[in-house]
Amino acid sequence: MGVFYVKSHDMIASIIYWHMSPEITKLFGVFPLTYYGLLFAGGIGLAYYVMARIYKQEDIPNEHFERLTLYVLLGTVIGARLGHFLFYQPSYFWTNPIEVFLPIEKINGSYAFVGYRGLASHGGTIGIIIAVLLYCRKTNQHFLWVADRLAIVGPVTGAFIRIGNFMNSEMIGKPTGGDYGIVFQLVDTVPRHPGQLYEACAYLLIFVTMLILYRRNTKPDGFIFGIFLILLFSARFGLEFFKEDQVAFEHGMAFNMGQWLSVPFVLAGLALAFYKNGQKILSTTMK
């Protein structure tokens, strides 16, 4: 459990000691039920609820929404898993391909169910984009129209996932260098920035921003999706400075892998939100 401990007498500097087991219990004595898994499912559930309301309000057939849900779920998991191994552990991908797609891991010579360990958000985003392209081809819906609406709910799922990372004491922040911060006791005894919570808060703010944009937006399709890419991946780029490197090859790099992977998404967002929409507005005005 998390314990709050005030280190200074003036009640300003403080350290939170965090010691939380990632596992809640084992279902049937075999399958681990984790906080991360529950929060991941909760984030998806909330996204599903919001998207269902949007599709209903816009009179889109329910079968389209159910199909989109399936496509996005598959795109998320497959993309996030492939992204993690290709971006961060490429050698592991070739030596243990079965563990990429199945929630198992070889322990002491035999496979055990461990859940999915290692999901890359950049890979998940790419997987979702590919899945939505396939979905739109099947249903004849406009890609940017769908992307604008998915951009509303994407950040809230991301926020729940980062809270799950916090519960797991993973993706930890860098040392604060002072008498404040969070000590992840499953890792070490150093006060650190709660980088996962910084990111979760940023994503929740982006979620609120996306909702406001959706309700007030009068620009062509693609604008909301573009703003989403700019805000979310700019936040990811900046907050990486507060987080420890995830893999050894990032040590000594000016920017880590997460930051480098964020740059193309920000550029794509700028093109969608400003260049593409600016061109449309200009061409419409001149007609």
mmCIF file of N, CA and C in Angstrom, residues 122 229-230 232-238 256-270:
data_model
loop_
_atom_site.group_PDB
_atom_site.id
_atom_site.type_symbol
_atom_site.label_atom_id
_atom_site.label_comp_id
_atom_site.label_asym_id
_atom_site.label_seq_id
_atom_site.Cartn_x
_atom_site.Cartn_y
_atom_site.Cartn_z
ATOM 1 N N HIS A 122 3.143 3.963 -28.995
ATOM 2 C CA HIS A 122 3.338 4.360 -30.393
ATOM 3 C C HIS A 122 2.923 3.229 -31.333
ATOM 4 N N LEU A 229 -3.063 14.520 -32.092
ATOM 5 C CA LEU A 229 -1.689 14.060 -32.311
ATOM 6 C C LEU A 229 -0.679 15.069 -31.774
ATOM 7 N N ILE A 230 -0.943 16.343 -32.002
ATOM 8 C CA ILE A 230 -0.025 17.388 -31.529
ATOM 9 C C ILE A 230 0.049 17.392 -30.005
ATOM 10 N N LEU A 232 -1.093 15.156 -27.612
ATOM 11 C CA LEU A 232 -0.723 13.943 -26.899
ATOM 12 C C LEU A 232 0.754 13.622 -27.054
ATOM 13 N N PHE A 233 1.269 13.716 -28.276
ATOM 14 C CA PHE A 233 2.659 13.310 -28.472
ATOM 15 C C PHE A 233 3.644 14.420 -28.111
ATOM 16 N N SER A 234 3.188 15.657 -28.070
ATOM 17 C CA SER A 234 4.032 16.717 -27.495
ATOM 18 C C SER A 234 4.157 16.507 -25.985
ATOM 19 N N ALA A 235 3.032 16.148 -25.350
ATOM 20 C CA ALA A 235 3.067 15.844 -23.914
ATOM 21 C C ALA A 235 3.977 14.657 -23.649
ATOM 22 N N ARG A 236 3.860 13.636 -24.475
ATOM 23 C CA ARG A 236 4.712 12.453 -24.305
ATOM 24 C C ARG A 236 6.182 12.836 -24.458
ATOM 25 N N PHE A 237 6.497 13.647 -25.462
ATOM 26 C CA PHE A 237 7.885 14.065 -25.694
ATOM 27 C C PHE A 237 8.427 14.818 -24.481
ATOM 28 N N GLY A 238 7.668 15.792 -23.987
ATOM 29 C CA GLY A 238 8.150 16.608 -22.875
ATOM 30 C C GLY A 238 8.265 15.846 -21.569
ATOM 31 N N ASN A 256 15.241 9.898 -25.986
ATOM 32 C CA ASN A 256 15.041 8.453 -25.938
ATOM 33 C C ASN A 256 14.116 7.991 -27.061
ATOM 34 N N MET A 257 13.901 6.683 -27.124
ATOM 35 C CA MET A 257 13.106 6.117 -28.212
ATOM 36 C C MET A 257 11.695 6.691 -28.230
ATOM 37 N N GLY A 258 11.071 6.827 -27.052
ATOM 38 C CA GLY A 258 9.721 7.372 -26.991
ATOM 39 C C GLY A 258 9.630 8.774 -27.568
ATOM 40 N N GLN A 259 10.667 9.578 -27.354
ATOM 41 C CA GLN A 259 10.674 10.944 -27.884
ATOM 42 C C GLN A 259 10.861 10.956 -29.394
ATOM 43 N N TRP A 260 11.795 10.143 -29.880
ATOM 44 C CA TRP A 260 12.007 10.082 -31.327
ATOM 45 C C TRP A 260 10.752 9.592 -32.042
ATOM 46 N N LEU A 261 10.082 8.604 -31.464
ATOM 47 C CA LEU A 261 8.874 8.073 -32.089
ATOM 48 C C LEU A 261 7.718 9.061 -32.042
ATOM 49 N N SER A 262 7.759 10.006 -31.115
ATOM 50 C CA SER A 262 6.681 10.999 -30.994
ATOM 51 C C SER A 262 6.751 12.072 -32.070
ATOM 52 N N VAL A 263 7.951 12.353 -32.559
ATOM 53 C CA VAL A 263 8.140 13.454 -33.513
ATOM 54 C C VAL A 263 7.301 13.282 -34.778
ATOM 55 N N PRO A 264 7.310 12.107 -35.453
ATOM 56 C CA PRO A 264 6.490 11.969 -36.666
ATOM 57 C C PRO A 264 5.000 12.188 -36.417
ATOM 58 N N PHE A 265 4.518 11.781 -35.254
ATOM 59 C CA PHE A 265 3.099 11.969 -34.943
ATOM 60 C C PHE A 265 2.761 13.452 -34.772
ATOM 61 N N VAL A 266 3.656 14.206 -34.142
ATOM 62 C CA VAL A 266 3.432 15.647 -33.982
ATOM 63 C C VAL A 266 3.425 16.326 -35.348
ATOM 64 N N LEU A 267 4.368 15.957 -36.206
ATOM 65 C CA LEU A 267 4.430 16.542 -37.551
ATOM 66 C C LEU A 267 3.181 16.199 -38.358
ATOM 67 N N ALA A 268 2.725 14.951 -38.242
ATOM 68 C CA ALA A 268 1.494 14.556 -38.939
ATOM 69 C C ALA A 268 0.307 15.357 -38.413
ATOM 70 N N GLY A 269 0.274 15.596 -37.108
ATOM 71 C CA GLY A 269 -0.798 16.394 -36.519
ATOM 72 C C GLY A 269 -0.794 17.821 -37.025
ATOM 73 N N LEU A 270 0.385 18.412 -37.117
ATOM 74 C CA LEU A 270 0.497 19.779 -37.644
ATOM 75 C C LEU A 270 -0.012 19.847 -39.077
#
